[in-house]
């Protein structure tokens, strides 16, 4: 899985229109999208602008967004 980011909400919406139903995706309001690497050529051919964040970027995001639960005393 690969993490990408979009420069605008329009680009993200266009990408989601192309990808939904074809590939498994996870989207965040912050503009990031997690998708299989083999979906990237579809976005490139369709001229949807995106920034490649990397394969390891998801691990960084998941640790920030899903912190370990705090202990209750």
Coordinates of N, CA and C in Angstrom, one line a residue:
X1 N 0.8 -1.2 0.0 CA 0.0 0.0 0.0 C 0.9 1.2 0.0
X2 N 0.4 2.3 -0.7 CA 1.2 3.5 -0.9 C 0.3 4.7 -0.4
X3 N 1.0 5.6 0.2 CA 0.3 6.8 0.7 C 0.6 8.0 -0.3
X4 N -0.5 8.7 -0.7 CA -0.3 9.8 -1.6 C -1.1 11.0 -1.0
X5 N -0.8 12.2 -1.5 CA -1.5 13.4 -1.0 C -1.9 14.2 -2.3
X6 N -3.0 14.9 -2.2 CA -3.5 15.7 -3.3 C -3.3 17.2 -3.0
X7 N -3.0 18.0 -4.0 CA -2.8 19.4 -3.9 C -4.1 20.2 -3.7
X8 N -5.3 19.6 -4.0 CA -6.5 20.2 -3.9 C -7.6 19.2 -3.6
X9 N -8.8 19.7 -3.1 CA -9.9 18.9 -2.9 C -10.5 18.3 -4.2
X10 N -10.4 19.2 -5.2 CA -10.9 18.7 -6.5 C -10.1 17.5 -7.1
X11 N -8.8 17.6 -6.9 CA -8.0 16.5 -7.3 C -8.3 15.2 -6.6
X12 N -8.5 15.3 -5.3 CA -8.8 14.2 -4.4 C -10.2 13.6 -4.9
X13 N -11.2 14.5 -5.1 CA -12.5 14.0 -5.5 C -12.4 13.3 -6.8
X14 N -11.7 13.8 -7.8 CA -11.5 13.2 -9.1 C -10.9 11.8 -8.9
X15 N -9.8 11.7 -8.1 CA -9.2 10.4 -7.9 C -10.1 9.4 -7.3
X16 N -10.9 9.8 -6.3 CA -11.8 8.9 -5.7 C -12.8 8.4 -6.7
X17 N -13.3 9.3 -7.5 CA -14.3 8.8 -8.6 C -13.7 7.7 -9.4
X18 N -12.4 7.9 -9.8 CA -11.7 6.9 -10.6 C -11.4 5.6 -9.8
X19 N -11.1 5.7 -8.6 CA -10.6 4.5 -7.8 C -11.7 3.7 -7.1
X20 N -12.7 4.4 -6.6 CA -13.8 3.6 -5.9 C -14.4 2.6 -6.7
X21 N -14.4 1.4 -6.2 CA -15.0 0.2 -6.9 C -13.9 -0.5 -7.7
X22 N -12.8 0.1 -8.0 CA -11.7 -0.5 -8.7 C -10.6 -1.0 -7.8
X23 N -10.3 -0.2 -6.8 CA -9.2 -0.5 -5.8 C -9.6 -0.2 -4.4
X24 N -9.1 -0.9 -3.5 CA -9.3 -0.6 -2.1 C -8.6 0.7 -1.7
X25 N -9.3 1.6 -1.1 CA -8.6 2.9 -0.7 C -9.1 3.3 0.7
X26 N -8.2 4.0 1.3 CA -8.6 4.6 2.6 C -8.2 6.1 2.5
X27 N -9.2 7.0 2.8 CA -9.0 8.4 2.6 C -9.2 9.1 4.0
X28 N -8.4 10.2 4.1 CA -8.5 11.0 5.3 C -8.9 12.5 4.8
X29 N -9.5 13.2 5.7 CA -9.9 14.6 5.4 C -8.7 15.5 5.2
X30 N -7.5 15.1 5.7 CA -6.3 15.9 5.5 C -5.8 15.9 4.1
X31 N -6.3 15.1 3.2 CA -5.9 15.0 1.9 C -5.1 13.8 1.5
X32 N -4.8 12.9 2.5 CA -4.0 11.7 2.2 C -5.0 10.6 1.7
X33 N -4.4 9.7 0.9 CA -5.1 8.6 0.4 C -4.2 7.4 0.4
X34 N -4.6 6.3 1.0 CA -3.8 5.0 1.0 C -4.4 4.1 -0.1
X35 N -3.6 3.6 -1.0 CA -4.1 2.8 -2.1 C -3.0 1.9 -2.5
X36 N -3.4 0.8 -3.3 CA -2.3 -0.1 -3.8 C -1.5 0.6 -4.8
X37 N -0.2 0.3 -4.9 CA 0.7 0.9 -5.8 C 0.3 0.8 -7.2
X38 N -0.3 -0.3 -7.6 CA -0.7 -0.5 -9.0 C -1.9 0.4 -9.4
X39 N -2.4 1.2 -8.5 CA -3.5 2.2 -8.9 C -2.8 3.5 -9.3
X40 N -1.6 3.7 -9.1 CA -0.9 5.0 -9.4 C -0.9 5.3 -10.9
X41 N -0.7 4.3 -11.8 CA -0.7 4.6 -13.2 C -2.0 5.1 -13.7
X42 N -3.1 4.6 -13.1 CA -4.5 5.1 -13.5 C -4.6 6.6 -13.2
X43 N -4.1 7.0 -12.1 CA -4.2 8.4 -11.7 C -3.3 9.2 -12.7
X44 N -2.1 8.7 -13.0 CA -1.2 9.4 -13.8 C -1.7 9.5 -15.3
X45 N -2.3 8.4 -15.8 CA -2.9 8.5 -17.1 C -4.1 9.4 -17.2
X46 N -4.8 9.6 -16.1 CA -6.0 10.5 -16.0 C -5.6 11.9 -15.6
X47 N -4.3 12.1 -15.5 CA -3.7 13.5 -15.2 C -4.3 14.0 -13.9
X48 N -4.4 13.2 -12.9 CA -4.8 13.6 -11.6 C -3.5 14.0 -10.8
X49 N -3.4 15.2 -10.4 CA -2.1 15.6 -9.7 C -2.1 15.0 -8.3
X50 N -1.0 14.4 -7.9 CA -0.8 13.9 -6.6 C 0.7 13.9 -6.2
X51 N 1.0 13.8 -4.9 CA 2.3 13.8 -4.4 C 2.5 12.4 -3.7
X52 N 3.5 11.7 -4.2 CA 3.8 10.4 -3.6 C 4.5 10.6 -2.2
X53 N 3.8 10.1 -1.2 CA 4.4 10.2 0.2 C 5.2 9.0 0.6
X54 N 5.0 7.9 -0.1 CA 5.9 6.7 0.2 C 5.1 5.5 0.7
X55 N 5.8 4.4 0.7 CA 5.2 3.2 1.2 C 5.3 3.2 2.8
X56 N 6.3 3.7 3.3 CA 6.5 3.7 4.8 C 5.7 4.9 5.4
X57 N 5.2 5.8 4.7 CA 4.5 6.9 5.2 C 3.2 6.5 6.0
X58 N 2.6 5.4 5.6 CA 1.4 5.0 6.3 C 1.7 4.6 7.7
X59 N 2.9 4.0 8.0 CA 3.2 3.6 9.3 C 3.4 4.9 10.2
X60 N 4.0 5.9 9.6 CA 4.1 7.2 10.4 C 2.7 7.8 10.7
X61 N 1.8 7.8 9.8 CA 0.5 8.3 10.0 C -0.3 7.5 11.0
X62 N -0.2 6.2 10.9 CA -1.0 5.3 11.8 C -0.6 5.5 13.2
X63 N 0.7 5.7 13.4 CA 1.2 5.9 14.8 C 0.7 7.3 15.4
X64 N 0.6 8.2 14.5 CA 0.1 9.5 14.9 C -1.4 9.5 15.2
X65 N -2.1 8.8 14.3 CA -3.6 8.9 14.4 C -4.2 7.8 15.3
X66 N -3.4 6.8 15.6 CA -3.9 5.7 16.5 C -3.0 5.5 17.7
X67 N -2.8 6.5 18.5 CA -1.9 6.4 19.6 C -2.3 5.3 20.6
X68 N -1.4 4.8 21.3 CA -1.7 3.8 22.3 C -2.6 4.3 23.3
X69 N -3.6 3.6 23.8 CA -4.5 4.1 24.8 C -3.7 4.5 26.1
X70 N -4.2 5.5 26.7 CA -3.6 6.0 28.0 C -4.1 5.1 29.1
X71 N -3.2 4.9 30.1 CA -3.6 4.1 31.2 C -4.5 4.9 32.1
X72 N -5.5 4.2 32.6 CA -6.5 4.8 33.5 C -6.2 4.4 34.9
X73 N -6.2 5.4 35.8 CA -5.8 5.1 37.2 C -7.0 5.2 38.1

